[in-house]
mmCIF file of C-alpha atoms and ligand atoms in Angstrom:
data_model
loop_
_atom_site.group_PDB
_atom_site.id
_atom_site.type_symbol
_atom_site.label_atom_id
_atom_site.label_comp_id
_atom_site.label_asym_id
_atom_site.label_seq_id
_atom_site.Cartn_x
_atom_site.Cartn_y
_atom_site.Cartn_z
ATOM 1 C CA UNK X 28 -6.281 12.876 -31.818
ATOM 2 C CA UNK X 29 -3.717 12.628 -28.697
ATOM 3 C CA UNK X 30 -5.679 12.728 -24.933
ATOM 4 C CA UNK X 31 -4.174 12.859 -21.802
ATOM 5 C CA UNK X 32 -5.660 10.166 -19.919
ATOM 6 C CA UNK X 33 -7.144 11.626 -16.016
ATOM 7 C CA UNK X 34 -4.404 9.766 -14.283
ATOM 8 C CA UNK X 35 -1.615 11.828 -16.169
ATOM 9 C CA UNK X 36 -1.565 13.659 -13.216
ATOM 10 C CA UNK X 37 -0.731 11.162 -11.060
ATOM 11 C CA UNK X 38 1.731 9.395 -13.406
ATOM 12 C CA UNK X 39 3.365 12.613 -13.441
ATOM 13 C CA UNK X 40 3.583 13.383 -9.983
ATOM 14 C CA UNK X 41 4.784 9.471 -9.065
ATOM 15 C CA UNK X 42 7.667 10.279 -11.531
ATOM 16 C CA UNK X 43 8.738 13.034 -9.350
ATOM 17 C CA UNK X 44 8.494 11.906 -6.081
ATOM 18 C CA UNK X 45 9.437 8.295 -6.536
ATOM 19 C CA UNK X 46 12.960 9.152 -6.432
ATOM 20 C CA UNK X 47 12.653 11.214 -3.910
ATOM 21 C CA UNK X 48 11.080 8.260 -1.175
ATOM 22 C CA UNK X 49 13.375 5.969 -2.944
ATOM 23 C CA UNK X 50 16.446 8.371 -2.054
ATOM 24 C CA UNK X 51 14.869 8.552 1.597
ATOM 25 C CA UNK X 52 14.564 4.932 1.683
ATOM 26 C CA UNK X 53 17.694 4.010 0.610
ATOM 27 C CA UNK X 54 19.285 6.899 3.224
ATOM 28 C CA UNK X 55 17.320 4.957 6.055
ATOM 29 C CA UNK X 56 18.776 2.104 5.238
ATOM 30 C CA UNK X 57 22.480 2.119 5.371
ATOM 31 C CA UNK X 58 22.797 1.134 9.258
ATOM 32 C CA UNK X 59 25.939 0.858 10.832
ATOM 33 C CA UNK X 60 28.276 -1.886 11.546
ATOM 34 C CA UNK X 61 25.634 -3.839 13.766
ATOM 35 C CA UNK X 62 23.868 -4.555 11.585
ATOM 36 C CA UNK X 63 24.804 -7.907 9.471
ATOM 37 C CA UNK X 64 25.723 -7.348 6.038
ATOM 38 C CA UNK X 65 23.385 -10.422 4.816
ATOM 39 C CA UNK X 66 20.137 -8.524 6.800
ATOM 40 C CA UNK X 67 21.125 -5.254 5.513
ATOM 41 C CA UNK X 68 21.417 -6.682 1.892
ATOM 42 C CA UNK X 69 18.027 -8.385 2.341
ATOM 43 C CA UNK X 70 16.133 -5.508 3.485
ATOM 44 C CA UNK X 71 17.141 -3.448 1.127
ATOM 45 C CA UNK X 72 16.484 -5.825 -1.560
ATOM 46 C CA UNK X 73 13.153 -6.112 -0.888
ATOM 47 C CA UNK X 74 12.215 -2.482 0.227
ATOM 48 C CA UNK X 75 13.531 -0.878 -2.475
ATOM 49 C CA UNK X 76 12.643 -3.289 -4.943
ATOM 50 C CA UNK X 77 10.709 -1.732 -7.866
ATOM 51 C CA UNK X 78 6.771 -1.218 -6.055
ATOM 52 C CA UNK X 79 4.572 1.183 -6.802
ATOM 53 C CA UNK X 80 5.613 2.999 -3.845
ATOM 54 C CA UNK X 81 1.383 4.229 -3.812
ATOM 55 C CA UNK X 82 0.940 4.327 0.146
ATOM 56 C CA UNK X 83 4.382 6.551 0.254
ATOM 57 C CA UNK X 84 2.839 8.789 -2.503
ATOM 58 C CA UNK X 85 -0.451 9.353 -0.534
ATOM 59 C CA UNK X 86 1.156 10.424 2.366
ATOM 60 C CA UNK X 87 2.873 13.224 0.532
ATOM 61 C CA UNK X 88 -0.216 13.822 -1.412
ATOM 62 C CA UNK X 89 -2.736 13.908 1.732
ATOM 63 C CA UNK X 90 0.133 16.319 3.467
ATOM 64 C CA UNK X 91 0.460 18.591 0.180
ATOM 65 C CA UNK X 92 -3.570 18.946 -0.141
ATOM 66 C CA UNK X 93 -3.475 20.094 3.178
ATOM 67 C CA UNK X 94 -1.217 22.581 2.939
ATOM 68 C CA UNK X 95 1.822 20.975 4.129
ATOM 69 C CA UNK X 96 5.231 20.553 2.607
ATOM 70 C CA UNK X 97 6.179 17.176 1.259
ATOM 71 C CA UNK X 98 9.376 16.866 2.480
ATOM 72 C CA UNK X 99 7.919 17.358 6.183
ATOM 73 C CA UNK X 100 5.844 14.287 5.800
ATOM 74 C CA UNK X 101 8.762 11.922 4.364
ATOM 75 C CA UNK X 102 9.503 10.154 7.446
ATOM 76 C CA UNK X 103 5.931 8.721 7.447
ATOM 77 C CA UNK X 104 5.846 8.026 3.901
ATOM 78 C CA UNK X 105 8.391 5.518 4.602
ATOM 79 C CA UNK X 106 7.483 4.421 7.890
ATOM 80 C CA UNK X 107 4.410 2.904 5.743
ATOM 81 C CA UNK X 108 6.152 1.761 3.003
ATOM 82 C CA UNK X 109 8.347 -0.461 5.551
ATOM 83 C CA UNK X 110 5.299 -1.540 7.113
ATOM 84 C CA UNK X 111 4.061 -2.873 3.905
ATOM 85 C CA UNK X 112 7.185 -3.870 2.183
ATOM 86 C CA UNK X 113 7.298 -5.961 6.159
ATOM 87 C CA UNK X 114 3.583 -7.282 5.514
ATOM 88 C CA UNK X 115 4.538 -8.389 1.555
ATOM 89 C CA UNK X 116 7.959 -10.420 2.877
ATOM 90 C CA UNK X 117 6.020 -12.344 5.409
ATOM 91 C CA UNK X 118 2.991 -12.597 3.403
ATOM 92 C CA UNK X 119 5.303 -14.417 0.519
ATOM 93 C CA UNK X 120 6.295 -16.953 3.379
ATOM 94 C CA UNK X 121 6.041 -21.141 2.357
ATOM 95 C CA UNK X 122 3.611 -20.534 5.792
ATOM 96 C CA UNK X 123 1.583 -17.888 4.377
ATOM 97 C CA UNK X 124 0.557 -17.034 0.715
ATOM 98 C CA UNK X 125 3.967 -19.104 -0.427
ATOM 99 C CA UNK X 126 4.490 -17.514 -3.219
ATOM 100 C CA UNK X 127 8.012 -17.187 -5.757
ATOM 101 C CA UNK X 128 7.851 -13.494 -7.636
ATOM 102 C CA UNK X 129 7.561 -10.275 -5.624
ATOM 103 C CA UNK X 130 7.964 -7.373 -7.473
ATOM 104 C CA UNK X 131 9.689 -8.807 -10.890
ATOM 105 C CA UNK X 132 12.058 -10.554 -8.403
ATOM 106 C CA UNK X 133 12.384 -13.746 -6.533
ATOM 107 C CA UNK X 134 10.667 -12.924 -2.990
ATOM 108 C CA UNK X 135 12.964 -12.538 -0.335
ATOM 109 C CA UNK X 136 12.786 -16.466 1.150
ATOM 110 C CA UNK X 137 13.669 -17.397 -2.270
ATOM 111 C CA UNK X 138 16.682 -15.144 -3.031
ATOM 112 C CA UNK X 139 17.918 -15.571 0.769
ATOM 113 C CA UNK X 140 15.762 -17.953 3.572
ATOM 114 C CA UNK X 141 13.255 -17.865 5.821
ATOM 115 C CA UNK X 142 14.866 -17.083 8.449
ATOM 116 C CA UNK X 143 16.300 -14.349 6.893
ATOM 117 C CA UNK X 144 12.821 -13.035 5.148
ATOM 118 C CA UNK X 145 11.205 -13.489 8.656
ATOM 119 C CA UNK X 146 13.705 -11.571 10.244
ATOM 120 C CA UNK X 147 13.747 -8.899 7.297
ATOM 121 C CA UNK X 148 10.328 -8.424 8.599
ATOM 122 C CA UNK X 149 10.785 -7.872 12.267
ATOM 123 C CA UNK X 150 13.614 -5.384 11.297
ATOM 124 C CA UNK X 151 11.641 -3.198 9.267
ATOM 125 C CA UNK X 152 7.967 -3.151 11.205
ATOM 126 C CA UNK X 153 10.557 -1.898 14.065
ATOM 127 C CA UNK X 154 12.133 0.489 12.258
ATOM 128 C CA UNK X 155 8.429 2.144 10.781
ATOM 129 C CA UNK X 156 8.583 3.611 14.068
ATOM 130 C CA UNK X 157 11.681 4.801 15.139
ATOM 131 C CA UNK X 158 11.480 6.204 11.278
ATOM 132 C CA UNK X 159 8.066 8.176 12.228
ATOM 133 C CA UNK X 160 9.462 9.550 15.494
ATOM 134 C CA UNK X 161 12.203 11.683 13.428
ATOM 135 C CA UNK X 162 8.955 13.652 11.721
ATOM 136 C CA UNK X 163 9.602 17.039 12.513
ATOM 137 C CA UNK X 164 6.156 17.847 13.640
ATOM 138 C CA UNK X 165 4.803 18.428 17.457
ATOM 139 C CA UNK X 166 5.150 16.120 19.694
ATOM 140 C CA UNK X 167 1.494 15.448 20.144
ATOM 141 C CA UNK X 168 1.226 15.001 16.309
ATOM 142 C CA UNK X 169 4.197 12.162 16.581
ATOM 143 C CA UNK X 170 2.532 10.247 19.497
ATOM 144 C CA UNK X 171 -0.830 10.046 17.069
ATOM 145 C CA UNK X 172 0.989 9.010 13.895
ATOM 146 C CA UNK X 173 2.607 6.151 15.913
ATOM 147 C CA UNK X 174 -0.792 5.238 17.451
ATOM 148 C CA UNK X 175 -2.587 5.352 14.294
ATOM 149 C CA UNK X 176 0.263 2.994 12.236
ATOM 150 C CA UNK X 177 0.613 0.750 15.200
ATOM 151 C CA UNK X 178 -3.592 -0.071 14.908
ATOM 152 C CA UNK X 179 -3.251 -0.285 11.329
ATOM 153 C CA UNK X 180 -0.709 -2.408 11.065
ATOM 154 C CA UNK X 181 -2.375 -4.451 14.480
ATOM 155 C CA UNK X 182 -4.536 -7.692 15.382
ATOM 156 C CA UNK X 183 -7.453 -5.867 14.161
ATOM 157 C CA UNK X 184 -6.095 -4.682 10.772
ATOM 158 C CA UNK X 185 -3.227 -5.878 9.070
ATOM 159 C CA UNK X 186 -2.558 -8.573 10.845
ATOM 160 C CA UNK X 187 -6.395 -9.779 11.847
ATOM 161 C CA UNK X 188 -7.328 -9.188 8.198
ATOM 162 C CA UNK X 189 -4.530 -11.643 7.144
ATOM 163 C CA UNK X 190 -5.415 -14.061 9.558
ATOM 164 C CA UNK X 191 -9.174 -14.308 8.671
ATOM 165 C CA UNK X 192 -8.195 -14.141 4.992
ATOM 166 C CA UNK X 193 -5.809 -17.471 5.840
ATOM 167 C CA UNK X 194 -8.222 -18.900 7.181
ATOM 168 C CA UNK X 195 -10.970 -18.583 4.549
ATOM 169 C CA UNK X 196 -14.147 -17.475 4.352
ATOM 170 C CA UNK X 197 -16.644 -19.731 5.659
ATOM 171 C CA UNK X 198 -19.363 -21.145 3.316
ATOM 172 C CA UNK X 199 -22.755 -18.913 3.208
ATOM 173 C CA UNK X 200 -20.117 -15.756 3.295
ATOM 174 C CA UNK X 201 -21.148 -12.796 0.878
ATOM 175 C CA UNK X 202 -19.785 -9.311 0.149
ATOM 176 C CA UNK X 203 -19.851 -7.989 3.598
ATOM 177 C CA UNK X 204 -17.770 -10.917 5.040
ATOM 178 C CA UNK X 205 -15.347 -10.505 1.838
ATOM 179 C CA UNK X 206 -15.313 -6.849 2.575
ATOM 180 C CA UNK X 207 -14.285 -7.117 6.310
ATOM 181 C CA UNK X 208 -11.594 -8.483 5.389
ATOM 182 C CA UNK X 209 -10.131 -6.319 2.489
ATOM 183 C CA UNK X 210 -11.298 -3.420 5.107
ATOM 184 C CA UNK X 211 -8.336 -4.804 7.439
ATOM 185 C CA UNK X 212 -5.956 -6.252 5.036
ATOM 186 C CA UNK X 213 -5.689 -4.107 2.486
ATOM 187 C CA UNK X 214 -7.591 -0.857 3.322
ATOM 188 C CA UNK X 215 -6.646 0.012 6.563
ATOM 189 C CA UNK X 216 -2.701 0.344 5.004
ATOM 190 C CA UNK X 217 -4.107 2.947 2.446
ATOM 191 C CA UNK X 218 -6.236 4.514 5.007
ATOM 192 C CA UNK X 219 -3.570 5.134 7.887
ATOM 193 C CA UNK X 220 -0.962 6.447 4.500
ATOM 194 C CA UNK X 221 -4.139 9.285 4.538
ATOM 195 C CA UNK X 222 -4.432 9.725 8.028
ATOM 196 C CA UNK X 223 -0.013 10.240 8.810
ATOM 197 C CA UNK X 224 -0.342 12.974 5.665
ATOM 198 C CA UNK X 225 -3.213 14.740 7.458
ATOM 199 C CA UNK X 226 -2.098 14.865 10.644
ATOM 200 C CA UNK X 227 1.183 15.833 9.387
ATOM 201 C CA UNK X 228 -0.832 18.394 7.681
ATOM 202 C CA UNK X 229 -2.442 19.784 10.663
ATOM 203 C CA UNK X 230 -5.838 18.635 9.089
ATOM 204 C CA UNK X 231 -9.397 20.058 10.368
ATOM 205 C CA UNK X 232 -11.658 17.320 11.322
ATOM 206 C CA UNK X 233 -13.719 18.082 7.993
ATOM 207 C CA UNK X 234 -10.686 17.321 5.825
ATOM 208 C CA UNK X 235 -9.349 14.521 7.725
ATOM 209 C CA UNK X 236 -13.125 13.219 7.623
ATOM 210 C CA UNK X 237 -12.730 13.325 3.591
ATOM 211 C CA UNK X 238 -9.838 11.896 3.888
ATOM 212 C CA UNK X 239 -10.673 8.863 5.743
ATOM 213 C CA UNK X 240 -14.328 8.497 3.145
ATOM 214 C CA UNK X 241 -11.434 8.546 0.245
ATOM 215 C CA UNK X 242 -9.258 5.884 1.158
ATOM 216 C CA UNK X 243 -11.854 3.906 2.432
ATOM 217 C CA UNK X 244 -13.206 3.950 -1.450
ATOM 218 C CA UNK X 245 -9.515 3.616 -2.475
ATOM 219 C CA UNK X 246 -8.755 0.786 -0.673
ATOM 220 C CA UNK X 247 -11.614 -1.466 -1.662
ATOM 221 C CA UNK X 248 -11.487 -0.404 -4.983
ATOM 222 C CA UNK X 249 -7.822 -1.566 -4.987
ATOM 223 C CA UNK X 250 -8.879 -4.359 -3.529
ATOM 224 C CA UNK X 251 -11.398 -5.805 -6.092
ATOM 225 C CA UNK X 252 -8.932 -4.490 -8.905
ATOM 226 C CA UNK X 253 -5.987 -6.556 -7.929
ATOM 227 C CA UNK X 254 -8.500 -9.792 -7.794
ATOM 228 C CA UNK X 255 -9.755 -8.577 -11.207
ATOM 229 C CA UNK X 256 -5.744 -8.798 -11.994
ATOM 230 C CA UNK X 257 -5.287 -11.913 -10.702
ATOM 231 C CA UNK X 258 -7.911 -13.180 -13.096
ATOM 232 C CA UNK X 259 -6.878 -11.388 -16.046
ATOM 233 C CA UNK X 260 -3.546 -9.595 -15.653
ATOM 234 C CA UNK X 261 0.022 -10.724 -17.043
ATOM 235 C CA UNK X 262 2.608 -12.164 -14.533
ATOM 236 C CA UNK X 263 5.700 -9.845 -16.640
ATOM 237 C CA UNK X 264 3.530 -6.465 -15.959
ATOM 238 C CA UNK X 265 2.524 -7.104 -12.680
ATOM 239 C CA UNK X 266 5.457 -8.576 -11.545
ATOM 240 C CA UNK X 267 3.993 -11.500 -9.246
ATOM 241 C CA UNK X 268 2.190 -14.616 -9.920
ATOM 242 C CA UNK X 269 -1.112 -14.295 -10.971
ATOM 243 C CA UNK X 270 -3.999 -17.244 -11.312
ATOM 244 C CA UNK X 271 -3.137 -17.886 -7.625
ATOM 245 C CA UNK X 272 -6.520 -17.047 -5.888
ATOM 246 C CA UNK X 273 -8.513 -19.122 -8.487
ATOM 247 C CA UNK X 274 -5.526 -22.210 -7.883
ATOM 248 C CA UNK X 275 -6.194 -21.370 -4.362
ATOM 249 C CA UNK X 276 -9.692 -21.894 -4.677
ATOM 250 C CA UNK X 277 -10.032 -18.377 -2.808
ATOM 251 C CA UNK X 278 -13.252 -16.440 -2.523
ATOM 252 C CA UNK X 279 -12.526 -13.252 -4.092
ATOM 253 C CA UNK X 280 -14.329 -10.245 -5.698
ATOM 254 C CA UNK X 281 -14.884 -11.727 -9.150
ATOM 255 C CA UNK X 282 -15.864 -15.241 -8.107
ATOM 256 C CA UNK X 283 -18.380 -13.637 -5.604
ATOM 257 C CA UNK X 284 -19.763 -11.397 -8.670
ATOM 258 C CA UNK X 285 -18.487 -12.097 -11.967
ATOM 259 C CA UNK X 286 -16.061 -10.024 -13.653
ATOM 260 C CA UNK X 287 -18.528 -7.423 -15.086
ATOM 261 C CA UNK X 288 -20.186 -6.611 -11.169
ATOM 262 C CA UNK X 289 -16.108 -6.399 -10.174
ATOM 263 C CA UNK X 290 -15.437 -3.728 -12.632
ATOM 264 C CA UNK X 291 -18.804 -1.616 -12.165
ATOM 265 C CA UNK X 292 -18.080 -2.134 -8.395
ATOM 266 C CA UNK X 293 -14.174 -0.669 -8.901
ATOM 267 C CA UNK X 294 -15.677 2.068 -11.211
ATOM 268 C CA UNK X 295 -18.471 2.843 -8.053
ATOM 269 C CA UNK X 296 -15.785 2.834 -5.694
ATOM 270 C CA UNK X 297 -13.469 5.236 -7.133
ATOM 271 C CA UNK X 298 -16.258 7.613 -8.144
ATOM 272 C CA UNK X 299 -17.279 7.880 -4.684
ATOM 273 C CA UNK X 300 -13.261 8.387 -3.323
ATOM 274 C CA UNK X 301 -13.332 10.871 -5.724
ATOM 275 C CA UNK X 302 -16.590 12.463 -4.399
ATOM 276 C CA UNK X 303 -15.395 12.742 -0.829
ATOM 277 C CA UNK X 304 -12.094 14.971 -2.073
ATOM 278 C CA UNK X 305 -14.178 17.702 -4.078
ATOM 279 C CA UNK X 306 -14.435 20.327 -1.257
ATOM 280 C CA UNK X 307 -10.199 20.360 -1.563
ATOM 281 C CA UNK X 308 -10.697 21.358 -5.443
ATOM 282 C CA UNK X 309 -7.404 22.039 -7.152
ATOM 283 C CA UNK X 310 -5.275 21.319 -4.136
ATOM 284 C CA UNK X 311 -6.762 17.805 -4.247
ATOM 285 C CA UNK X 312 -5.732 16.746 -8.131
ATOM 286 C CA UNK X 313 -3.156 14.496 -7.685
ATOM 287 C CA UNK X 314 -5.586 12.532 -5.119
ATOM 288 C CA UNK X 315 -8.131 12.586 -7.880
ATOM 289 C CA UNK X 316 -5.832 11.343 -10.480
ATOM 290 C CA UNK X 317 -4.307 8.465 -8.219
ATOM 291 C CA UNK X 318 -7.833 7.127 -7.871
ATOM 292 C CA UNK X 319 -8.398 7.264 -11.630
ATOM 293 C CA UNK X 320 -4.509 5.319 -11.739
ATOM 294 C CA UNK X 321 -6.039 2.268 -9.507
ATOM 295 C CA UNK X 322 -8.665 1.682 -11.667
ATOM 296 C CA UNK X 323 -6.671 1.720 -14.902
ATOM 297 C CA UNK X 324 -3.623 0.387 -13.320
ATOM 298 C CA UNK X 325 -2.320 -3.188 -15.196
ATOM 299 C CA UNK X 326 -0.167 -3.490 -12.465
HETATM 300 C C1 GRG L 401 2.093 -10.774 6.438
HETATM 301 C C2 GRG L 401 0.570 -9.263 8.891
HETATM 302 C C3 GRG L 401 0.670 -9.739 7.160
HETATM 303 C C4 GRG L 401 -0.169 -9.379 6.376
HETATM 304 C C5 GRG L 401 -0.475 -9.353 4.750
HETATM 305 C C6 GRG L 401 -0.233 -7.292 1.878
HETATM 306 C C7 GRG L 401 -0.515 -8.384 2.391
HETATM 307 C C8 GRG L 401 -0.980 -8.899 3.930
HETATM 308 C C9 GRG L 401 -0.691 -9.769 1.402
HETATM 309 C C10 GRG L 401 -0.252 -9.400 0.265
HETATM 310 C C11 GRG L 401 -0.957 -10.027 -0.377
HETATM 311 C C12 GRG L 401 -2.027 -9.095 -1.271
HETATM 312 C C13 GRG L 401 -2.134 -9.423 -2.746
HETATM 313 C C14 GRG L 401 -2.616 -8.342 -0.514
HETATM 314 C C15 GRG L 401 -3.766 -7.317 -1.437
HETATM 315 C C16 GRG L 401 -3.262 -5.966 -2.104
HETATM 316 C C17 GRG L 401 -2.144 -5.821 -1.788
HETATM 317 C C18 GRG L 401 -1.562 -5.600 -0.684
HETATM 318 C C19 GRG L 401 -0.880 -5.764 -3.016
HETATM 319 C C20 GRG L 401 0.654 -5.370 -2.965
HETATM 320 O O1 GRG L 401 0.171 -4.067 -3.186
HETATM 321 P P1 GRG L 401 0.908 -3.083 -4.771
HETATM 322 O O2 GRG L 401 0.379 -3.492 -5.697
HETATM 323 O O3 GRG L 401 2.202 -3.331 -4.029
HETATM 324 O O4 GRG L 401 0.877 -1.227 -3.920
HETATM 325 P P2 GRG L 401 3.428 -3.089 -4.973
HETATM 326 O O5 GRG L 401 4.729 -4.061 -4.581
HETATM 327 O O6 GRG L 401 3.718 -2.018 -5.663
HETATM 328 O O7 GRG L 401 4.083 -1.811 -3.356
#
C-alpha cells in the first residue's frame, strides 16, 4: 500500500516555494557595476547554491499561518537566508570549522580564496538589513524586524554561540551547556525566521508565543538530527563532510546521550513543536509538516 509520508505537505510546499525564493535571491544579487565581478560571482555561488532554504520557508510559512500573503514576507525570507549563508561561508573558513565541501560544492574559500569568502560574508550580512528595509509593511514593523534579526545574528546569539562552540565545552559540561550553545548558534536563526514571519503577518501575542515555542523546539531538534547525521549520514546526500565532529573530538548530542537517546530527544522536541502550533489548526499544516521533515530528513 502506498502511504503518504507526514512530511509530504512540506515537501510539496517547498517544491513550489523554493523557485520563488531562489528567484528573489537571484534578483537581489544582480548588483550594478560598482560591485566587482568576482565578488558578485562568489556571492551568487554561495547564496544560490542548492541549500534546503528551510529558514526562508519558515518565514513564509509563519506569515502564511498569520494570514499574510507570502509575497509580502519575501524580503524577510531573503534577509534570513542571507544571514544564514554568511554564517555558513564564515564557518567553513580555515580559522573556524575549516571545511572544504558545502551544499555539494567546494566551499567559498576553496572555490575563490579566503579574503573573498570573508568579504562575501560581510556583504551578505550588510545586504540582509537593506533587504529587510524593502518590506512593504508599516515602518514600526520593519524596525522590529531589523532589531530581531540584529539580535539573532549578534554577540548574544549566533556569534556568541559560535565563539563558545569553537572554544569547546569545558570538562564536566552536560546537556544544559550543549543546549545553551545550540540555542544561540542554530536555534536563534530558526527562531528569528518565525518571528519575522509573525511580525510581517501582524500576529497577536498568543500567536507569537506559540510560534516561539514551536521554533525553540524545532531549532534544537534540527541540531540533534544534524549531529546524528554527522554520525550516520552520507556525504553524497548531505553535500557536506560527515564524521567531522568525532574527528575533532567535539561534544555532540550522540556523544553526550548516545545515538538512541538522541533520537528519542529529537522526537520529543518535534512533538513539543507540533503541539505548540495546534491552535492554528489547518493554517499551520505546512509548519507541522516541516517539523516532521526535520526529523525524517537525510540531508
Ligand atoms: C560564523 C557567526 C558564524 C556562525 C556559524 C551556521 C553556523 C554558525 C555553523 C555551521 C555549522 C553547523 C553544522 C551548524 C549547525 C546547524 C546548521 C546551521 C546547519 C546548516 O543548516 P542547513 O542544513 O543548511 O539548513 P542548508 O545548506 O540546507 O541551508
